[in-house]
Short mmCIF file of C-alpha atoms in Angstrom, two decimals:
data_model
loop_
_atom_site.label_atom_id
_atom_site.label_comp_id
_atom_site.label_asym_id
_atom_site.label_seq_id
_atom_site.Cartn_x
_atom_site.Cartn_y
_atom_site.Cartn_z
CA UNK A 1 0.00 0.00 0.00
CA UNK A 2 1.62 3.46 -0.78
CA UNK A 3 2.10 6.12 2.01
CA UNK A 4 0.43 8.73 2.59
CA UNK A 5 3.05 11.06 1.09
CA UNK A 6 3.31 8.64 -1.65
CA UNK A 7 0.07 9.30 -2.66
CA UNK A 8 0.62 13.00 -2.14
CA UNK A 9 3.26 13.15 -4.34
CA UNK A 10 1.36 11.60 -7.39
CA UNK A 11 -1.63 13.75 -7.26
CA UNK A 12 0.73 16.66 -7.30
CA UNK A 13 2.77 15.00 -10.28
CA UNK A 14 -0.72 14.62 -12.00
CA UNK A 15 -1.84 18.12 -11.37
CA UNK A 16 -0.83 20.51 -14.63
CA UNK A 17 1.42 23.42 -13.51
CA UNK A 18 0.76 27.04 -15.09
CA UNK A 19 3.32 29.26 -16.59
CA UNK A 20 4.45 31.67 -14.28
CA UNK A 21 4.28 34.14 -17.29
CA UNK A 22 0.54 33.63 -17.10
CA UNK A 23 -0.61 34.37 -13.41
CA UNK A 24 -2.76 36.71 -12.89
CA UNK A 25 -4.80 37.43 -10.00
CA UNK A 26 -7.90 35.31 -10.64
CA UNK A 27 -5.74 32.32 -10.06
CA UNK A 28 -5.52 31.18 -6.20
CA UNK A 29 -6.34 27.33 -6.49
CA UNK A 30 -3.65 26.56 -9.35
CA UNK A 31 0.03 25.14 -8.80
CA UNK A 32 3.39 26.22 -10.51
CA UNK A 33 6.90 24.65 -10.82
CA UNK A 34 9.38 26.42 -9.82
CA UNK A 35 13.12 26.69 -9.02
CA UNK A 36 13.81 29.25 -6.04
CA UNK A 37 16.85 31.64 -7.27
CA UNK A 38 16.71 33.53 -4.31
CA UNK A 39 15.81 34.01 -0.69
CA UNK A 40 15.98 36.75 2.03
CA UNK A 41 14.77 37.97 5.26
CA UNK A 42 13.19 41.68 5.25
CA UNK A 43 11.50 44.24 7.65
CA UNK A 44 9.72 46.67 6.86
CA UNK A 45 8.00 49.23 9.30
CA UNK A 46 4.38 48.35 8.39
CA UNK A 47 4.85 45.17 7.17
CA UNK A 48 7.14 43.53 9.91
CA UNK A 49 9.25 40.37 9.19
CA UNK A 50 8.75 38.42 5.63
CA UNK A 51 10.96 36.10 3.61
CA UNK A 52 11.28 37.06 0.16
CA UNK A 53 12.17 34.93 -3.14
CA UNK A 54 12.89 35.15 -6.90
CA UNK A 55 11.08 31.75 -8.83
CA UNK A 56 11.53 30.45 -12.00
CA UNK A 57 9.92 27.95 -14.13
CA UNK A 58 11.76 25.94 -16.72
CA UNK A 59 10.90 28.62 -19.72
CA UNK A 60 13.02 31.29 -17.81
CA UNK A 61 9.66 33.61 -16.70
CA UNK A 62 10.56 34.96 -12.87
CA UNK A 63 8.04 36.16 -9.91
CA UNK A 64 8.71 37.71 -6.74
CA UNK A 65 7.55 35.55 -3.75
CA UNK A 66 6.20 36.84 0.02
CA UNK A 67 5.48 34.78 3.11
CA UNK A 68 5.03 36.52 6.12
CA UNK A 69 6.78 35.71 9.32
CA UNK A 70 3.54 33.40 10.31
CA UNK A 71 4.20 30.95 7.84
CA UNK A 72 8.09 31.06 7.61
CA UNK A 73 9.10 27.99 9.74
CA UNK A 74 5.62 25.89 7.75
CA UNK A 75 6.69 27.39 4.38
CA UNK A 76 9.41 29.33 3.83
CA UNK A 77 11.83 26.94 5.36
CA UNK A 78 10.65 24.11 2.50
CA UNK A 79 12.39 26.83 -0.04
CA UNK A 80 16.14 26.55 -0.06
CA UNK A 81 17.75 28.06 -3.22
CA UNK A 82 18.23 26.15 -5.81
CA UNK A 83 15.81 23.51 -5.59
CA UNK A 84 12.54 23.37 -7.27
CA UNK A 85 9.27 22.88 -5.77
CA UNK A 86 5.68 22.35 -6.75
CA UNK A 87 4.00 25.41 -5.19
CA UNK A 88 0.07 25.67 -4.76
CA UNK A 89 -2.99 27.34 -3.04
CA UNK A 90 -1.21 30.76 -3.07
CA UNK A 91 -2.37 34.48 -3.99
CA UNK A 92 -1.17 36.83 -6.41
CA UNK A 93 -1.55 40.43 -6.46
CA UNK A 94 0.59 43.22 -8.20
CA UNK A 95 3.80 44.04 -7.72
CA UNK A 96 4.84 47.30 -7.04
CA UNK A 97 7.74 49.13 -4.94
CA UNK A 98 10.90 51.18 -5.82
CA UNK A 99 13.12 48.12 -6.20
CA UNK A 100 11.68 45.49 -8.09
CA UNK A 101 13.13 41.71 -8.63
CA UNK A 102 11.72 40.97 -11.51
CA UNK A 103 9.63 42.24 -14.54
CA UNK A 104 6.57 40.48 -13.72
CA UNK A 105 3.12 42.12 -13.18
CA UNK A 106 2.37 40.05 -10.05
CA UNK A 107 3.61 38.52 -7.51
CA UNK A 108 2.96 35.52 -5.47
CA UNK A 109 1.90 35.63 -1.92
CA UNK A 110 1.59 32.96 0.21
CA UNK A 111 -1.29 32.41 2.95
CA UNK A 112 -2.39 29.41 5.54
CA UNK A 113 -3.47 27.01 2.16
CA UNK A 114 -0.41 27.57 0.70
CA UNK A 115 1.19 23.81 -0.24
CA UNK A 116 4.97 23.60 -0.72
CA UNK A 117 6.29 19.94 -2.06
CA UNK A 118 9.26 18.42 -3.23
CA UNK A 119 10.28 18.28 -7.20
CA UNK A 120 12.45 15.37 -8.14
CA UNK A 121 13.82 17.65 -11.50
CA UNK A 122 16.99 19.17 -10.92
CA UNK A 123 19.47 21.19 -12.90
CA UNK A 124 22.11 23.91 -12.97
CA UNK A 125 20.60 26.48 -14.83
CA UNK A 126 21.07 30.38 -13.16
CA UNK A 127 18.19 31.50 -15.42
CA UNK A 128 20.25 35.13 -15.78
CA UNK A 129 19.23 38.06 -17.70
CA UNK A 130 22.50 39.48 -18.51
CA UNK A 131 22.25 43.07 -19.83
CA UNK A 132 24.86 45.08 -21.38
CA UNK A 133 27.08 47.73 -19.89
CA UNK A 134 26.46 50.16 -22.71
CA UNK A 135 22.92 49.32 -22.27
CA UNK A 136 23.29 50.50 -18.03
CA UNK A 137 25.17 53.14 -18.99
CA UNK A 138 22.91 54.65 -21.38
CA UNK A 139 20.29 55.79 -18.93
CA UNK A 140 17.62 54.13 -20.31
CA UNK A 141 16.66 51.18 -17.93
CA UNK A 142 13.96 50.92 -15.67
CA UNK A 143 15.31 51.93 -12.61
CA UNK A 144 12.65 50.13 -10.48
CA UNK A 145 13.83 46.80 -11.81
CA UNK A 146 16.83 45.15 -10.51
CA UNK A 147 18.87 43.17 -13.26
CA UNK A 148 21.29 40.72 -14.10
CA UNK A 149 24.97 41.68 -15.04
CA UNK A 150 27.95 39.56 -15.19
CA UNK A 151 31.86 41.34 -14.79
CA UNK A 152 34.94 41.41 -13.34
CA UNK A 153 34.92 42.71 -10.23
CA UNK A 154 38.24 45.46 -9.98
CA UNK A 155 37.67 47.13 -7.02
CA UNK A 156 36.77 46.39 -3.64
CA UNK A 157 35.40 48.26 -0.79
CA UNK A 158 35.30 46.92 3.41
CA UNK A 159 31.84 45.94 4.14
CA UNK A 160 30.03 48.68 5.77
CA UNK A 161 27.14 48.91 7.98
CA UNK A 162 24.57 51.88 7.39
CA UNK A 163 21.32 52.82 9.35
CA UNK A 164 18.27 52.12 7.56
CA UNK A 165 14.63 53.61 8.36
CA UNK A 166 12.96 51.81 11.19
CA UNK A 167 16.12 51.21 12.98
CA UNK A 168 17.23 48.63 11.06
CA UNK A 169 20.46 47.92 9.66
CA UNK A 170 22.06 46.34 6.58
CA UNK A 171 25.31 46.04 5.06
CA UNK A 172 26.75 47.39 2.05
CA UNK A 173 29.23 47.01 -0.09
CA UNK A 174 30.73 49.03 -3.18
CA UNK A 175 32.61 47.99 -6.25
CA UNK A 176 33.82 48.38 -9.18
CA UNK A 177 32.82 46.54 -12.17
CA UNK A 178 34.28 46.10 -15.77
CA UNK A 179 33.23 44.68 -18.58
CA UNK A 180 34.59 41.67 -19.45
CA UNK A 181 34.82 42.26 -23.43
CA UNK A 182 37.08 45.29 -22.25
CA UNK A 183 40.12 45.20 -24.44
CA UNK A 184 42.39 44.90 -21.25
CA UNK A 185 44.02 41.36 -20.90
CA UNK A 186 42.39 38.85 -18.62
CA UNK A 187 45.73 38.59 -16.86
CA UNK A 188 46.63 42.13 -16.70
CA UNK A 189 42.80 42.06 -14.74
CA UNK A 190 43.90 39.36 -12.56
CA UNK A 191 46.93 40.74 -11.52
CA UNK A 192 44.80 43.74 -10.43
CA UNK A 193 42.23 41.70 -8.46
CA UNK A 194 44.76 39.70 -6.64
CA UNK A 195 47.08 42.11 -5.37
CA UNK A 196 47.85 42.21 -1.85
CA UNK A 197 46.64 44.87 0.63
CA UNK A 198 44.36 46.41 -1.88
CA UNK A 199 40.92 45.58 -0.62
CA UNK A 200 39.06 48.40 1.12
CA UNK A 201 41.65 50.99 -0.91
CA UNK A 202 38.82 52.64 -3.27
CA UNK A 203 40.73 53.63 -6.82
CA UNK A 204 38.92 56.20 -8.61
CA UNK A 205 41.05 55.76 -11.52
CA UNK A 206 39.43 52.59 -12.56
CA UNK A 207 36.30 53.95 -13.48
CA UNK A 208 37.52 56.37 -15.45
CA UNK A 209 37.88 55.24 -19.38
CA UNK A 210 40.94 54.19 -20.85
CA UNK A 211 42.25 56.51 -23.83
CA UNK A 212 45.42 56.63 -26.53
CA UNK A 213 47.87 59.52 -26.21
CA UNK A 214 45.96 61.06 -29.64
CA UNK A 215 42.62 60.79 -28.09
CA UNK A 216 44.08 62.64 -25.00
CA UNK A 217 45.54 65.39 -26.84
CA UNK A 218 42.35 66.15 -29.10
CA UNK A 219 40.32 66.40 -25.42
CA UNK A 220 37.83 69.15 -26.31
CA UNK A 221 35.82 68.25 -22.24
CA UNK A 222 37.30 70.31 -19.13
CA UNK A 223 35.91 69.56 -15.83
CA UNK A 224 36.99 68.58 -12.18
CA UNK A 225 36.05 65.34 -13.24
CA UNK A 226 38.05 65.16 -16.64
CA UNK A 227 40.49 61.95 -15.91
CA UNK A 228 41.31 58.91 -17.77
CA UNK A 229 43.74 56.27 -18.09
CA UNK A 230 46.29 57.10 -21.14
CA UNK A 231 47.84 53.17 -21.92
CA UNK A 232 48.53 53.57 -25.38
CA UNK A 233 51.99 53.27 -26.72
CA UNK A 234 51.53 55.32 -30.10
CA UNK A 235 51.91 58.92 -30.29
CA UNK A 236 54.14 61.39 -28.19
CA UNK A 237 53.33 64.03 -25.60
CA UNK A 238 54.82 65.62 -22.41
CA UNK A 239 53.52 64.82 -18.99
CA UNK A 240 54.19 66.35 -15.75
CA UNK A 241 54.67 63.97 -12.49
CA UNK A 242 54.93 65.40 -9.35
CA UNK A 243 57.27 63.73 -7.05
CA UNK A 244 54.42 61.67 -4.44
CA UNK A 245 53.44 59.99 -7.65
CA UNK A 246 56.80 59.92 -9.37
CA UNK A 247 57.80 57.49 -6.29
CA UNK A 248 56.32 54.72 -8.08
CA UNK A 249 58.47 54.21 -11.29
CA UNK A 250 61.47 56.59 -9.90
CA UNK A 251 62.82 55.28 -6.25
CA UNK A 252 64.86 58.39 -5.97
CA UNK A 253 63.65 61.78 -4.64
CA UNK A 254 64.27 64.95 -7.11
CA UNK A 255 66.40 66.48 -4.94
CA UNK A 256 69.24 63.88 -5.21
CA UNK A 257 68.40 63.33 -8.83
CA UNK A 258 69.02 67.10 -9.48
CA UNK A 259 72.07 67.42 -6.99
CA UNK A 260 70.23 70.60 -5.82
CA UNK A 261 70.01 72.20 -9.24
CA UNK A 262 66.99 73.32 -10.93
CA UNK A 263 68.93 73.96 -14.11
CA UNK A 264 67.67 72.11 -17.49
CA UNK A 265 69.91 69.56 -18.06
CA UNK A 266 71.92 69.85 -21.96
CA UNK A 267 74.32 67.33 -21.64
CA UNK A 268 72.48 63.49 -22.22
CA UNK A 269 75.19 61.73 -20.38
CA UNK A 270 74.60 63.87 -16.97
CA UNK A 271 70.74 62.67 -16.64
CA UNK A 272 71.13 59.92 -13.71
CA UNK A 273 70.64 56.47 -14.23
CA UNK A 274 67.25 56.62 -12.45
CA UNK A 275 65.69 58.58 -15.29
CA UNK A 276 67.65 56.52 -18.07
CA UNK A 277 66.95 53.36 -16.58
CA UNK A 278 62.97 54.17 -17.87
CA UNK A 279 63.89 53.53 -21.14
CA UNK A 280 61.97 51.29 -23.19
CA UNK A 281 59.95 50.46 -20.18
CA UNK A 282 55.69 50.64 -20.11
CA UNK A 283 53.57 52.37 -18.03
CA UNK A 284 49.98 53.23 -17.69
CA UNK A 285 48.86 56.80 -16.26
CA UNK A 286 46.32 58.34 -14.88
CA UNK A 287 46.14 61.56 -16.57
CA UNK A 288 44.04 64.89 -15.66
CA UNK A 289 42.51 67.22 -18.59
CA UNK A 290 42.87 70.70 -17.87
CA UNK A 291 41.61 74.02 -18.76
CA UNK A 292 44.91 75.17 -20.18
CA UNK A 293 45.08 71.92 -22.17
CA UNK A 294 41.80 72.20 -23.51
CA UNK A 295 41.49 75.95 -24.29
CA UNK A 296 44.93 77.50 -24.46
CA UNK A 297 46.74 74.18 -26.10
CA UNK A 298 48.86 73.43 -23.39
CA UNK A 299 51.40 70.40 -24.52
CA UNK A 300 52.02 69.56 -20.67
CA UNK A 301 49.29 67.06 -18.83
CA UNK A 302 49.43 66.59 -15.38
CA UNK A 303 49.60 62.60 -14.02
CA UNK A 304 47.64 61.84 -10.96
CA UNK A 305 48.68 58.22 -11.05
CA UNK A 306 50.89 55.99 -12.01
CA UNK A 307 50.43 51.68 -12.82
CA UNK A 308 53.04 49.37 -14.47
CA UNK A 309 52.19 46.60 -16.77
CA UNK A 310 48.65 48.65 -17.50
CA UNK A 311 46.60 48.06 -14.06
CA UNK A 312 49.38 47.20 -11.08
CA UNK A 313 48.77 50.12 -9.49
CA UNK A 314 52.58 51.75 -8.55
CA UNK A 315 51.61 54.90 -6.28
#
């Protein structure tokens, strides 16, 4: 004779799951298929404690899920991520608020009928959305929807912990991300990523784009904000380094290099070995655009940083 949960199990196996693409409020009785992607706790001041998921069915179509702290040890507990779980008897109303997991109308909320059992499919699948950086960075997304974007992460920040309304608080951390069909090499990136003593150091620099010495010189933008990182090798131009950033590539302070004169040097064969030893060497820079570059033609460009071997940062 089969168990109980047996039995159970084959009526739900019977039962035909909907789309999630096709809820809609009208349906509280019906049953979907779904993989949970993610879970969380929230609060929220009216609302108190809920956990919160992202499902998926096996055509890719996402829904927000609720259950309220009543029903989190009955229900919410039988939804670890990743697996995928028949879910019926549940409500669905419209989705709304400023930061919105997925694109769907509706989501799903669960109340006291609300039957969670076990799916014996399995499989790998993240279900992602990627979207494309110039797509971001064009201003055009919804900002109430969150999305999917893969890169490689360059910079780091400490985890902080801010105060949120209601007295809560959360945890946050920033970083930088790059594309990863940016021309830079893969192990150029790496050797970025993995140096030591770098994490919680914020580098401006990197999200600045990178330039060629011709694209610098044609600037035509001036603003505080008017940086980049020159990493070409073609063309030629003159850049000033001030000595706190000239420590990286030159170990020797410009007072012993100059021997206390502040003459222009004529003679080739008195310029110390320090300066001659940077010959034929590579070296990326951070360079600023100024006013008197822009407007007045000014040859000079100041360097606010300095990396060797494009993004090992030197100073």
């Amino acid at each position: 004779m089969a168990s109980k949960k047996q039995i159970k199990t084959a009526i739900v196996s019977n039962e035909q799951a909907i789309p999630i693409n096709n809820l809609k409020p009208v349906h509280t009785a019906k049953m979907v298929h779904a993989k949970v992607l993610h879970s969380w706790k929230q609060n929220i001041q009216l609302g108190g404690e809920t956990m919160e998921f992202v499902l998926v069915d096996e055509n890719g179509h996402k829904i927000h899920a609720t259950c309220k702290k009543t029903y989190i040890e009955s229900k919410g507990s039988l939804l670890p991520v990743g697996a995928w779980r028949y879910i019926r008897n549940f409500h669905v109303r419209p989705a709304g608020g400023a930061y919105r997991t997925t694109n769907h109308a509706y989501k799903i909320v669960f109340n006291p009928n609300t039957n969670v059992t076990r799916s014996n499919f399995m499989n790998d699948e993240l279900y992602l959305n990627l979207v494309d950086f110039q797509l971001i960075l064009s201003g055009t997304l919804d900002e109430k929807l969150l999305i999917d974007v893969l890169g490689q992460v360059l910079d780091c920040g400490d985890v902080e912990t801010i105060q949120c309304s209601g007295g809560y608080q959360r945890k946050k951390l920033e970083f930088i991300l790059r594309d990863i069909n940016n021309e830079e090499s893969q192990e150029d990136n790496n050797k970025q990523v993995n140096h030591p003593g770098k994490r919680g150091q914020r580098d401006k620099w990197l999200i600045f784009p990178s330039k060629t010495i011709q694209e610098m010189i044609a600037s035509t933008q001036v603003s505080i904000h008017q940086m980049f990182i020159l990493h070409h090798d073609t063309g030629v131009s003159k850049i000033m380094i001030l000595d706190k950033v000239a420590n990286g590539i030159v170990p020797e302070s410009p007072l012993k290099l100059l021997n206390g004169s502040w003459d222009e040097l004529e003679d080739p064969s008195l310029i110390p070995d320090a300066i001659t030893d940077l010959i034929g060497k590579s070296f990326t820079f951070g360079v600023y655009v100024e006013k008197d570059n822009v407007s007045y033609g000014a040859e000079i460009f100041k360097v606010g940083k300095v990396y060797k071997d494009r993004m090992i940062c030197l100073t």
